[in-house]
Amino acid sequence: MVNRLRKAALTGDEIFATGMRDQWHAVCPSDFVARGDMKKIRRLGEDWLLFRQSDGTLRMLADRCPHRGAPLSQGQHLGDRVACQYHGVQVDGGGTVVSVPGMPGCNLEGKRLVTSLPVREVAGAVLAWFGTDPDAEPAPLELPERLTDEGISHFLCYAEWKAPWRFTLENLLDPMHGAFLHRESHSMFGGETSAKFRIRETDRGFFFEKTDQRGVNFDWVEFCRTGIDWVDLEIPYPPTAGPGGSFGIVGMGTPIDAETTAVFFWRYRRVEGWERDVWRFLYRTKLEERHWVVLEQDRTMLEAMAFDADQAENLYQHDLGVIRLRRLYRAQAEAQAKSLQEA
Amino acid sequence: MSLYLQPRQSGAAPTPYERKLAGAIEEVFGTGVHHLEGLVKGLNALGIHSPGGEAWTTDTFTDEIRRMGA
């Protein structure tokens, strides 16, 4: 008989605070974990160990030794497994105890006692499936086409903000802040400061867009649920950025815990040949810094907002996208909590 | 917990030469010239030459920018 950690079923409020389960989330940039390295990381309010085997395969385990509960992240990397620092218990990448050196042949050996999340590496980032049932197969993952299209070039910008994940996503579903918060920026100085918005349904989510302006500022955003939640949006560059038109952003926000979020912004542009090379050169030398200034405007605002800022709002038509997003996540959190309680 | 906030994530900081070239490219693009021949002509007119000190041709420029944009 072995023991596994059993926590009380998460409530709807807890799921809403720390993130939706049973879907893929972006975890961190791939280069955070080099071959032979280990990294402790907190996501969706829990501690995890990322370790890259000597063959390059990345693994993600619950950071808890099945013997006495010590963090595996303090242990040793043994190529294809991790040895707990406390008593030497060895766990492989799939979460199976492969050796108990202190008591060879003990009944822990051969048992899969540590949660191991399915992981994929896409466009420079690690994605993981956070299932409520650790033995269930992950749902299919359809990647944002902007990240797989060979005619599109992209750079990942990753950051960690002291703001709830819902604020970071709501910010992306709120194009109108571009004309105010980002008025002083290289890309969002133009266009009207008033607008009328509409929601347009798609088979994977919805667009939230201005009805009277496009291609001038942050004028539309598409929210997509394809096994992973992400947004797509476009913002014009000034002429100094050269050929290729607007740049786009594929954005994701993954809860670290209820108050902190890992944000992922893939800045992309439809450019090939010399235009691609010039954009990448300008990005590295000039544009990355300017994009960062814009992102810092967002971070500064979101981090300064009270944790309960959304408890006494007076919303208007521009907030339809935000309202839609909240309803969707609130309903999903409640549904997931209900099925966890019934399980 | 220290939070990750790293402004530069795309690679090594640009060299002084790369900064100068990037500034000149933006200057030419800023005039509305967005085709290769016009860019090369514009860079040569500004006196911003290849690392070897020679005037750019479309071939030398595309080779060099492919290397620097990688």
mmCIF file of N, CA and C in Angstrom, chain A residues 1 46 68 76 83 88 104 106-107 123 134 154-155 173 176-177 213 239 244 263 273 305 312 342-343:
data_model
loop_
_atom_site.group_PDB
_atom_site.id
_atom_site.type_symbol
_atom_site.label_atom_id
_atom_site.label_comp_id
_atom_site.label_asym_id
_atom_site.label_seq_id
_atom_site.Cartn_x
_atom_site.Cartn_y
_atom_site.Cartn_z
ATOM 1 N N MET A 1 0.849 -1.195 0.000
ATOM 2 C CA MET A 1 0.000 0.000 0.000
ATOM 3 C C MET A 1 0.878 1.237 0.000
ATOM 4 N N GLU A 46 1.274 25.466 -7.766
ATOM 5 C CA GLU A 46 1.977 24.287 -7.257
ATOM 6 C C GLU A 46 3.430 24.304 -7.695
ATOM 7 N N ARG A 68 9.375 10.924 1.613
ATOM 8 C CA ARG A 68 9.047 11.766 2.761
ATOM 9 C C ARG A 68 8.582 13.167 2.349
ATOM 10 N N GLN A 76 19.730 15.433 -7.122
ATOM 11 C CA GLN A 76 20.774 15.372 -8.138
ATOM 12 C C GLN A 76 20.213 14.863 -9.457
ATOM 13 N N ALA A 83 17.703 11.970 -8.204
ATOM 14 C CA ALA A 83 17.852 11.327 -6.898
ATOM 15 C C ALA A 83 17.535 12.357 -5.824
ATOM 16 N N GLY A 88 18.029 9.689 -1.091
ATOM 17 C CA GLY A 88 18.550 9.050 -2.298
ATOM 18 C C GLY A 88 17.540 8.353 -3.185
ATOM 19 N N PRO A 104 17.004 -1.664 -0.979
ATOM 20 C CA PRO A 104 16.767 -2.250 -2.302
ATOM 21 C C PRO A 104 15.624 -3.270 -2.251
ATOM 22 N N CYS A 106 12.505 -2.525 -1.976
ATOM 23 C CA CYS A 106 11.342 -2.037 -1.214
ATOM 24 C C CYS A 106 10.172 -1.791 -2.152
ATOM 25 N N ASN A 107 8.958 -1.823 -1.593
ATOM 26 C CA ASN A 107 7.777 -1.856 -2.458
ATOM 27 C C ASN A 107 7.490 -0.558 -3.211
ATOM 28 N N ALA A 123 8.030 26.757 -30.402
ATOM 29 C CA ALA A 123 8.423 28.156 -30.647
ATOM 30 C C ALA A 123 9.198 28.739 -29.467
ATOM 31 N N PRO A 134 -4.199 12.641 -13.215
ATOM 32 C CA PRO A 134 -2.826 12.499 -13.702
ATOM 33 C C PRO A 134 -2.636 11.332 -14.663
ATOM 34 N N HIS A 154 9.188 35.121 -35.796
ATOM 35 C CA HIS A 154 8.762 35.570 -34.479
ATOM 36 C C HIS A 154 9.893 35.535 -33.451
ATOM 37 N N PHE A 155 9.694 36.329 -32.407
ATOM 38 C CA PHE A 155 10.561 36.329 -31.226
ATOM 39 C C PHE A 155 9.679 36.164 -29.997
ATOM 40 N N LEU A 173 -7.662 41.633 -23.861
ATOM 41 C CA LEU A 173 -9.025 41.670 -24.431
ATOM 42 C C LEU A 173 -9.585 43.088 -24.388
ATOM 43 N N MET A 176 -8.739 49.075 -26.314
ATOM 44 C CA MET A 176 -8.839 50.529 -26.172
ATOM 45 C C MET A 176 -7.753 51.106 -25.276
ATOM 46 N N HIS A 177 -7.170 50.291 -24.418
ATOM 47 C CA HIS A 177 -6.131 50.859 -23.553
ATOM 48 C C HIS A 177 -4.901 51.274 -24.379
ATOM 49 N N GLN A 213 -12.364 51.336 -36.928
ATOM 50 C CA GLN A 213 -10.940 51.592 -37.167
ATOM 51 C C GLN A 213 -10.196 50.272 -37.182
ATOM 52 N N PRO A 239 6.765 53.667 -40.261
ATOM 53 C CA PRO A 239 7.525 53.365 -41.494
ATOM 54 C C PRO A 239 8.980 52.979 -41.223
ATOM 55 N N GLY A 244 6.779 44.883 -44.498
ATOM 56 C CA GLY A 244 6.215 43.739 -43.763
ATOM 57 C C GLY A 244 4.942 44.094 -43.029
ATOM 58 N N VAL A 263 3.950 35.728 -18.293
ATOM 59 C CA VAL A 263 3.355 36.196 -19.548
ATOM 60 C C VAL A 263 4.277 35.863 -20.721
ATOM 61 N N GLY A 273 12.773 36.251 -46.654
ATOM 62 C CA GLY A 273 13.936 36.714 -47.409
ATOM 63 C C GLY A 273 14.643 37.871 -46.704
ATOM 64 N N MET A 305 -2.617 47.765 -9.665
ATOM 65 C CA MET A 305 -4.057 47.600 -9.419
ATOM 66 C C MET A 305 -4.295 46.715 -8.205
ATOM 67 N N ALA A 312 -15.539 46.333 -7.847
ATOM 68 C CA ALA A 312 -16.431 47.504 -7.790
ATOM 69 C C ALA A 312 -16.260 48.350 -9.039
ATOM 70 N N GLU A 342 -17.286 15.549 -7.552
ATOM 71 C CA GLU A 342 -18.022 14.314 -7.844
ATOM 72 C C GLU A 342 -17.095 13.132 -8.062
ATOM 73 N N ALA A 343 -15.845 13.416 -8.388
ATOM 74 C CA ALA A 343 -14.900 12.330 -8.719
ATOM 75 C C ALA A 343 -14.538 11.509 -7.473
#
